[in-house]
Amino acid sequence: MKYIEEKQNVSLRTKYIIAILFRDYWATEQQREKISKKEKWDMIKEEEEKKKKYNPDNIFHKSNISHTDYKENIPQENNALIEVKENIFVKIVNKIKKFFLK
């Protein structure tokens, strides 16, 4: 069977479609039961791997770094304020707005 799979130049999506067609139309009842048990087993394994990888208990767990340690590691050199200059058109529009608001 492995030799046949190596010779086939078929995409993964096509293999899935053929497998579904086999399961739904060509398989016997025993084969369908075996396939459904295998699919359930694979889904359970996949869910267990997801639980290990994305453990919900550790997502919101406090880290060991204290806030003071974090603040000490931030470079304090480039904290100057940046002056934003208004465009001439923005200045004119703002003056007109102020005139009508009074």
Short mmCIF file of N, CA, C and O in Angstrom, two decimals:
data_model
loop_
_atom_site.label_atom_id
_atom_site.label_comp_id
_atom_site.label_asym_id
_atom_site.label_seq_id
_atom_site.Cartn_x
_atom_site.Cartn_y
_atom_site.Cartn_z
N MET A 1 0.83 -1.20 0.00
CA MET A 1 0.00 0.00 0.00
C MET A 1 0.87 1.26 0.00
O MET A 1 0.54 2.22 -0.66
N LYS A 2 1.98 1.22 0.71
CA LYS A 2 2.86 2.38 0.78
C LYS A 2 3.42 2.69 -0.61
O LYS A 2 3.56 3.83 -0.99
N TYR A 3 3.74 1.66 -1.37
CA TYR A 3 4.30 1.85 -2.71
C TYR A 3 3.29 2.55 -3.61
O TYR A 3 3.63 3.44 -4.36
N ILE A 4 2.02 2.19 -3.47
CA ILE A 4 0.98 2.81 -4.29
C ILE A 4 0.81 4.27 -3.92
O ILE A 4 0.68 5.13 -4.78
N GLU A 5 0.85 4.59 -2.62
CA GLU A 5 0.69 5.98 -2.18
C GLU A 5 1.83 6.85 -2.68
O GLU A 5 1.63 8.01 -3.00
N GLU A 6 3.03 6.29 -2.77
CA GLU A 6 4.17 7.09 -3.23
C GLU A 6 4.05 7.40 -4.72
O GLU A 6 4.48 8.43 -5.17
N LYS A 7 3.43 6.52 -5.48
CA LYS A 7 3.31 6.73 -6.92
C LYS A 7 2.20 7.73 -7.25
O LYS A 7 2.24 8.37 -8.29
N GLN A 8 1.21 7.86 -6.38
CA GLN A 8 0.10 8.75 -6.66
C GLN A 8 0.53 10.19 -6.48
O GLN A 8 1.13 10.57 -5.48
N ASN A 9 0.22 10.99 -7.46
CA ASN A 9 0.51 12.42 -7.37
C ASN A 9 -0.82 13.14 -7.15
O ASN A 9 -1.35 13.79 -8.03
N VAL A 10 -1.37 12.98 -5.93
CA VAL A 10 -2.68 13.50 -5.60
C VAL A 10 -2.54 14.41 -4.38
O VAL A 10 -1.80 14.11 -3.45
N SER A 11 -3.29 15.51 -4.41
CA SER A 11 -3.22 16.44 -3.28
C SER A 11 -3.91 15.84 -2.05
O SER A 11 -4.69 14.89 -2.15
N LEU A 12 -3.61 16.40 -0.92
CA LEU A 12 -4.20 15.94 0.34
C LEU A 12 -5.71 16.12 0.34
O LEU A 12 -6.45 15.25 0.82
N ARG A 13 -6.19 17.22 -0.21
CA ARG A 13 -7.63 17.48 -0.29
C ARG A 13 -8.33 16.38 -1.11
O ARG A 13 -9.40 15.92 -0.74
N THR A 14 -7.71 15.97 -2.21
CA THR A 14 -8.29 14.92 -3.05
C THR A 14 -8.34 13.60 -2.31
O THR A 14 -9.32 12.86 -2.41
N LYS A 15 -7.30 13.32 -1.54
CA LYS A 15 -7.29 12.08 -0.75
C LYS A 15 -8.42 12.08 0.27
O LYS A 15 -9.07 11.07 0.48
N TYR A 16 -8.67 13.24 0.89
CA TYR A 16 -9.77 13.33 1.85
C TYR A 16 -11.12 13.11 1.17
O TYR A 16 -12.00 12.44 1.71
N ILE A 17 -11.28 13.68 -0.01
CA ILE A 17 -12.54 13.52 -0.74
C ILE A 17 -12.76 12.06 -1.10
O ILE A 17 -13.87 11.53 -0.94
N ILE A 18 -11.73 11.39 -1.57
CA ILE A 18 -11.85 9.97 -1.92
C ILE A 18 -12.18 9.14 -0.69
O ILE A 18 -13.01 8.23 -0.73
N ALA A 19 -11.55 9.49 0.45
CA ALA A 19 -11.82 8.75 1.68
C ALA A 19 -13.27 8.93 2.12
O ALA A 19 -13.92 7.97 2.55
N ILE A 20 -13.80 10.12 1.98
CA ILE A 20 -15.19 10.38 2.36
C ILE A 20 -16.14 9.63 1.43
O ILE A 20 -17.13 9.04 1.88
N LEU A 21 -15.84 9.65 0.13
CA LEU A 21 -16.67 8.89 -0.81
C LEU A 21 -16.65 7.41 -0.47
O LEU A 21 -17.69 6.74 -0.51
N PHE A 22 -15.48 6.89 -0.15
CA PHE A 22 -15.38 5.48 0.22
C PHE A 22 -16.21 5.19 1.46
O PHE A 22 -16.99 4.23 1.50
N ARG A 23 -16.04 6.03 2.47
CA ARG A 23 -16.77 5.82 3.72
C ARG A 23 -18.28 5.88 3.52
O ARG A 23 -19.02 5.05 4.03
N ASP A 24 -18.75 6.85 2.75
CA ASP A 24 -20.19 7.06 2.62
C ASP A 24 -20.87 6.14 1.61
O ASP A 24 -22.04 5.81 1.78
N TYR A 25 -20.17 5.71 0.57
CA TYR A 25 -20.85 5.01 -0.51
C TYR A 25 -20.36 3.58 -0.77
O TYR A 25 -21.13 2.72 -1.13
N TRP A 26 -19.05 3.34 -0.66
CA TRP A 26 -18.52 2.05 -1.09
C TRP A 26 -18.21 1.10 0.05
O TRP A 26 -18.10 -0.11 -0.17
N ALA A 27 -18.06 1.57 1.25
CA ALA A 27 -17.65 0.73 2.38
C ALA A 27 -18.81 -0.13 2.87
O ALA A 27 -19.98 0.27 2.80
N THR A 28 -18.46 -1.29 3.41
CA THR A 28 -19.47 -2.14 4.04
C THR A 28 -19.75 -1.59 5.44
O THR A 28 -19.06 -0.69 5.91
N GLU A 29 -20.74 -2.14 6.10
CA GLU A 29 -21.10 -1.68 7.44
C GLU A 29 -19.94 -1.86 8.42
O GLU A 29 -19.68 -1.00 9.26
N GLN A 30 -19.24 -2.96 8.33
CA GLN A 30 -18.10 -3.20 9.23
C GLN A 30 -16.99 -2.19 8.97
O GLN A 30 -16.38 -1.66 9.92
N GLN A 31 -16.75 -1.89 7.71
CA GLN A 31 -15.71 -0.90 7.39
C GLN A 31 -16.13 0.49 7.87
O GLN A 31 -15.30 1.24 8.39
N ARG A 32 -17.41 0.81 7.72
CA ARG A 32 -17.89 2.12 8.19
C ARG A 32 -17.72 2.26 9.70
O ARG A 32 -17.31 3.30 10.19
N GLU A 33 -18.05 1.20 10.44
CA GLU A 33 -17.88 1.25 11.89
C GLU A 33 -16.42 1.41 12.27
O GLU A 33 -16.09 2.19 13.17
N LYS A 34 -15.56 0.68 11.58
CA LYS A 34 -14.12 0.77 11.87
C LYS A 34 -13.59 2.17 11.55
O LYS A 34 -12.82 2.75 12.32
N ILE A 35 -14.04 2.72 10.44
CA ILE A 35 -13.61 4.07 10.05
C ILE A 35 -14.12 5.11 11.06
O ILE A 35 -13.37 6.00 11.46
N SER A 36 -15.37 4.99 11.48
CA SER A 36 -15.91 5.97 12.43
C SER A 36 -15.21 5.88 13.78
O SER A 36 -14.95 6.90 14.43
N LYS A 37 -14.87 4.65 14.22
CA LYS A 37 -14.12 4.50 15.48
C LYS A 37 -12.74 5.14 15.36
O LYS A 37 -12.28 5.81 16.28
N LYS A 38 -12.10 4.96 14.21
CA LYS A 38 -10.77 5.54 13.98
C LYS A 38 -10.87 7.07 13.97
O LYS A 38 -10.01 7.75 14.56
N GLU A 39 -11.90 7.62 13.33
CA GLU A 39 -12.06 9.07 13.29
C GLU A 39 -12.29 9.62 14.69
O GLU A 39 -11.73 10.66 15.05
N LYS A 40 -13.11 8.95 15.49
CA LYS A 40 -13.35 9.39 16.86
C LYS A 40 -12.07 9.35 17.68
O LYS A 40 -11.78 10.26 18.45
N TRP A 41 -11.30 8.28 17.52
CA TRP A 41 -10.04 8.14 18.24
C TRP A 41 -9.08 9.27 17.85
O TRP A 41 -8.43 9.86 18.71
N ASP A 42 -9.00 9.57 16.56
CA ASP A 42 -8.12 10.64 16.10
C ASP A 42 -8.56 11.99 16.65
O ASP A 42 -7.72 12.81 17.04
N MET A 43 -9.87 12.23 16.72
CA MET A 43 -10.36 13.50 17.26
C MET A 43 -10.04 13.63 18.74
O MET A 43 -9.66 14.70 19.22
N ILE A 44 -10.18 12.53 19.48
CA ILE A 44 -9.85 12.54 20.91
C ILE A 44 -8.38 12.85 21.11
O ILE A 44 -8.01 13.66 21.96
N LYS A 45 -7.52 12.21 20.33
CA LYS A 45 -6.08 12.45 20.43
C LYS A 45 -5.75 13.91 20.10
O LYS A 45 -4.92 14.54 20.77
N GLU A 46 -6.39 14.43 19.07
CA GLU A 46 -6.14 15.81 18.67
C GLU A 46 -6.56 16.78 19.78
O GLU A 46 -5.86 17.75 20.08
N GLU A 47 -7.70 16.52 20.41
CA GLU A 47 -8.17 17.38 21.51
C GLU A 47 -7.22 17.31 22.70
O GLU A 47 -6.96 18.32 23.36
N GLU A 48 -6.70 16.13 22.99
CA GLU A 48 -5.74 16.00 24.09
C GLU A 48 -4.48 16.79 23.80
O GLU A 48 -3.92 17.44 24.70
N GLU A 49 -4.02 16.76 22.55
CA GLU A 49 -2.83 17.53 22.19
C GLU A 49 -3.09 19.03 22.32
O GLU A 49 -2.23 19.78 22.78
N LYS A 50 -4.29 19.46 21.93
CA LYS A 50 -4.64 20.87 22.07
C LYS A 50 -4.67 21.28 23.54
O LYS A 50 -4.22 22.37 23.89
N LYS A 51 -5.20 20.41 24.40
CA LYS A 51 -5.25 20.72 25.83
C LYS A 51 -3.85 20.85 26.40
O LYS A 51 -3.59 21.70 27.26
N LYS A 52 -2.94 19.97 25.96
CA LYS A 52 -1.56 20.06 26.44
C LYS A 52 -0.89 21.33 25.93
O LYS A 52 -0.17 22.01 26.66
N LYS A 53 -1.13 21.66 24.67
CA LYS A 53 -0.47 22.81 24.07
C LYS A 53 -1.03 24.12 24.60
O LYS A 53 -0.28 25.04 24.91
N TYR A 54 -2.36 24.21 24.71
CA TYR A 54 -3.02 25.42 25.16
C TYR A 54 -3.72 25.15 26.48
O TYR A 54 -4.94 25.18 26.56
N ASN A 55 -2.96 24.91 27.50
CA ASN A 55 -3.51 24.59 28.81
C ASN A 55 -4.22 25.82 29.38
O ASN A 55 -3.59 26.84 29.63
N PRO A 56 -5.53 25.75 29.60
CA PRO A 56 -6.26 26.93 30.08
C PRO A 56 -5.86 27.36 31.49
O PRO A 56 -6.06 28.50 31.86
N ASP A 57 -5.28 26.46 32.27
CA ASP A 57 -4.87 26.83 33.62
C ASP A 57 -3.65 27.74 33.60
O ASP A 57 -3.48 28.57 34.49
N ASN A 58 -2.81 27.61 32.58
CA ASN A 58 -1.57 28.39 32.54
C ASN A 58 -1.69 29.67 31.72
O ASN A 58 -0.78 30.46 31.69
N ILE A 59 -2.81 29.88 31.05
CA ILE A 59 -2.94 31.07 30.22
C ILE A 59 -2.93 32.34 31.08
O ILE A 59 -2.24 33.30 30.79
N PHE A 60 -3.70 32.34 32.16
CA PHE A 60 -3.82 33.53 33.00
C PHE A 60 -3.00 33.42 34.28
O PHE A 60 -3.23 34.15 35.23
N HIS A 61 -2.06 32.52 34.29
CA HIS A 61 -1.23 32.30 35.46
C HIS A 61 -0.25 33.47 35.60
O HIS A 61 0.30 33.95 34.63
N LYS A 62 -0.04 33.94 36.82
CA LYS A 62 0.88 35.04 37.05
C LYS A 62 2.29 34.61 36.69
O LYS A 62 2.73 33.50 36.98
N SER A 63 2.99 35.50 36.06
CA SER A 63 4.38 35.19 35.73
C SER A 63 5.26 35.44 36.96
O SER A 63 4.88 36.11 37.90
N ASN A 64 6.45 34.91 36.89
CA ASN A 64 7.38 35.04 38.01
C ASN A 64 8.09 36.40 38.01
O ASN A 64 8.77 36.74 38.96
N ILE A 65 7.93 37.17 36.95
CA ILE A 65 8.58 38.47 36.87
C ILE A 65 7.71 39.50 37.59
O ILE A 65 6.53 39.64 37.31
N SER A 66 8.31 40.21 38.51
CA SER A 66 7.55 41.24 39.21
C SER A 66 7.49 42.49 38.34
O SER A 66 8.27 42.67 37.41
N HIS A 67 6.59 43.39 38.67
CA HIS A 67 6.43 44.59 37.87
C HIS A 67 7.65 45.49 37.98
O HIS A 67 8.00 46.18 37.04
N THR A 68 8.31 45.51 39.12
CA THR A 68 9.49 46.36 39.27
C THR A 68 10.62 45.86 38.40
O THR A 68 11.35 46.65 37.82
N ASP A 69 10.78 44.54 38.28
CA ASP A 69 11.82 44.00 37.40
C ASP A 69 11.53 44.38 35.96
O ASP A 69 12.44 44.70 35.20
N TYR A 70 10.27 44.37 35.58
CA TYR A 70 9.90 44.70 34.22
C TYR A 70 10.18 46.17 33.93
O TYR A 70 10.70 46.52 32.89
N LYS A 71 9.86 47.04 34.88
CA LYS A 71 10.07 48.47 34.68
C LYS A 71 11.55 48.80 34.61
O LYS A 71 11.96 49.72 33.92
N GLU A 72 12.37 48.07 35.32
CA GLU A 72 13.81 48.33 35.31
C GLU A 72 14.43 47.98 33.97
O GLU A 72 15.42 48.56 33.57
N ASN A 73 13.85 47.03 33.25
CA ASN A 73 14.43 46.60 31.99
C ASN A 73 14.00 47.45 30.80
O ASN A 73 14.52 47.28 29.72
N ILE A 74 13.07 48.38 30.99
CA ILE A 74 12.62 49.24 29.91
C ILE A 74 13.60 50.39 29.77
O ILE A 74 13.92 51.07 30.74
N PRO A 75 14.10 50.63 28.55
CA PRO A 75 15.02 51.77 28.38
C PRO A 75 14.27 53.08 28.57
O PRO A 75 13.18 53.27 28.04
N GLN A 76 14.84 53.98 29.34
CA GLN A 76 14.19 55.23 29.69
C GLN A 76 14.71 56.41 28.87
O GLN A 76 14.36 57.54 29.13
N GLU A 77 15.52 56.17 27.86
CA GLU A 77 16.17 57.25 27.14
C GLU A 77 15.23 57.99 26.18
O GLU A 77 15.28 59.21 26.08
N ASN A 78 14.38 57.31 25.47
CA ASN A 78 13.58 57.93 24.41
C ASN A 78 12.14 58.18 24.86
O ASN A 78 11.20 57.80 24.18
N ASN A 79 11.99 58.85 25.97
CA ASN A 79 10.66 59.13 26.49
C ASN A 79 10.27 60.59 26.33
O ASN A 79 9.39 61.08 27.02
N ALA A 80 10.90 61.33 25.42
CA ALA A 80 10.60 62.74 25.23
C ALA A 80 9.27 62.87 24.49
O ALA A 80 8.90 62.04 23.68
N LEU A 81 8.55 63.97 24.79
CA LEU A 81 7.29 64.24 24.12
C LEU A 81 7.56 64.74 22.71
O LEU A 81 8.52 65.46 22.45
N ILE A 82 6.67 64.37 21.80
CA ILE A 82 6.79 64.78 20.41
C ILE A 82 5.79 65.90 20.15
O ILE A 82 4.61 65.77 20.47
N GLU A 83 6.27 67.00 19.58
CA GLU A 83 5.40 68.12 19.29
C GLU A 83 4.73 67.88 17.94
O GLU A 83 5.38 67.62 16.93
N VAL A 84 3.40 67.95 17.94
CA VAL A 84 2.64 67.76 16.71
C VAL A 84 2.24 69.13 16.19
O VAL A 84 1.58 69.90 16.88
N LYS A 85 2.65 69.42 14.96
CA LYS A 85 2.34 70.71 14.36
C LYS A 85 1.10 70.58 13.49
O LYS A 85 0.99 69.65 12.71
N GLU A 86 0.20 71.54 13.65
CA GLU A 86 -1.02 71.53 12.86
C GLU A 86 -0.76 72.11 11.48
O GLU A 86 0.01 73.06 11.32
N ASN A 87 -1.47 71.58 10.52
CA ASN A 87 -1.41 72.07 9.16
C ASN A 87 -2.11 73.42 9.10
O ASN A 87 -2.99 73.72 9.90
N ILE A 88 -1.77 74.25 8.12
CA ILE A 88 -2.38 75.58 8.00
C ILE A 88 -3.88 75.49 7.77
O ILE A 88 -4.66 76.28 8.28
N PHE A 89 -4.29 74.47 7.00
CA PHE A 89 -5.72 74.30 6.73
C PHE A 89 -6.47 73.88 7.99
O PHE A 89 -7.59 74.32 8.23
N VAL A 90 -5.85 73.06 8.79
CA VAL A 90 -6.47 72.63 10.05
C VAL A 90 -6.62 73.81 10.99
O VAL A 90 -7.64 73.97 11.66
N LYS A 91 -5.63 74.67 11.01
CA LYS A 91 -5.70 75.87 11.84
C LYS A 91 -6.86 76.77 11.42
O LYS A 91 -7.59 77.30 12.26
N ILE A 92 -7.01 76.95 10.10
CA ILE A 92 -8.08 77.80 9.59
C ILE A 92 -9.45 77.22 9.94
O ILE A 92 -10.35 77.93 10.40
N VAL A 93 -9.61 75.91 9.76
CA VAL A 93 -10.88 75.26 10.07
C VAL A 93 -11.18 75.37 11.56
O VAL A 93 -12.32 75.64 11.96
N ASN A 94 -10.19 75.20 12.38
CA ASN A 94 -10.40 75.32 13.83
C ASN A 94 -10.80 76.73 14.23
O ASN A 94 -11.66 76.93 15.10
N LYS A 95 -10.22 77.75 13.59
CA LYS A 95 -10.59 79.14 13.89
C LYS A 95 -12.04 79.39 13.50
O LYS A 95 -12.79 80.05 14.22
N ILE A 96 -12.45 78.86 12.34
CA ILE A 96 -13.83 79.05 11.88
C ILE A 96 -14.79 78.36 12.84
O ILE A 96 -15.85 78.90 13.20
N LYS A 97 -14.44 77.17 13.30
CA LYS A 97 -15.28 76.45 14.25
C LYS A 97 -15.43 77.24 15.55
O LYS A 97 -16.52 77.32 16.12
N LYS A 98 -14.32 77.81 16.02
CA LYS A 98 -14.37 78.58 17.26
C LYS A 98 -15.27 79.81 17.10
O LYS A 98 -16.00 80.19 18.01
N PHE A 99 -15.21 80.42 15.92
CA PHE A 99 -16.03 81.62 15.67
C PHE A 99 -17.52 81.28 15.73
O PHE A 99 -18.30 82.04 16.31
N PHE A 100 -17.93 80.15 15.13
CA PHE A 100 -19.33 79.80 15.12
C PHE A 100 -19.81 79.21 16.44
O PHE A 100 -21.01 79.26 16.74
N LEU A 101 -18.95 78.68 17.23
CA LEU A 101 -19.33 78.15 18.52
C LEU A 101 -19.58 79.24 19.56
O LEU A 101 -20.26 79.02 20.55
N LYS A 102 -19.05 80.43 19.35
CA LYS A 102 -19.23 81.52 20.31
C LYS A 102 -20.53 82.16 20.14
O LYS A 102 -21.50 82.31 20.01
#
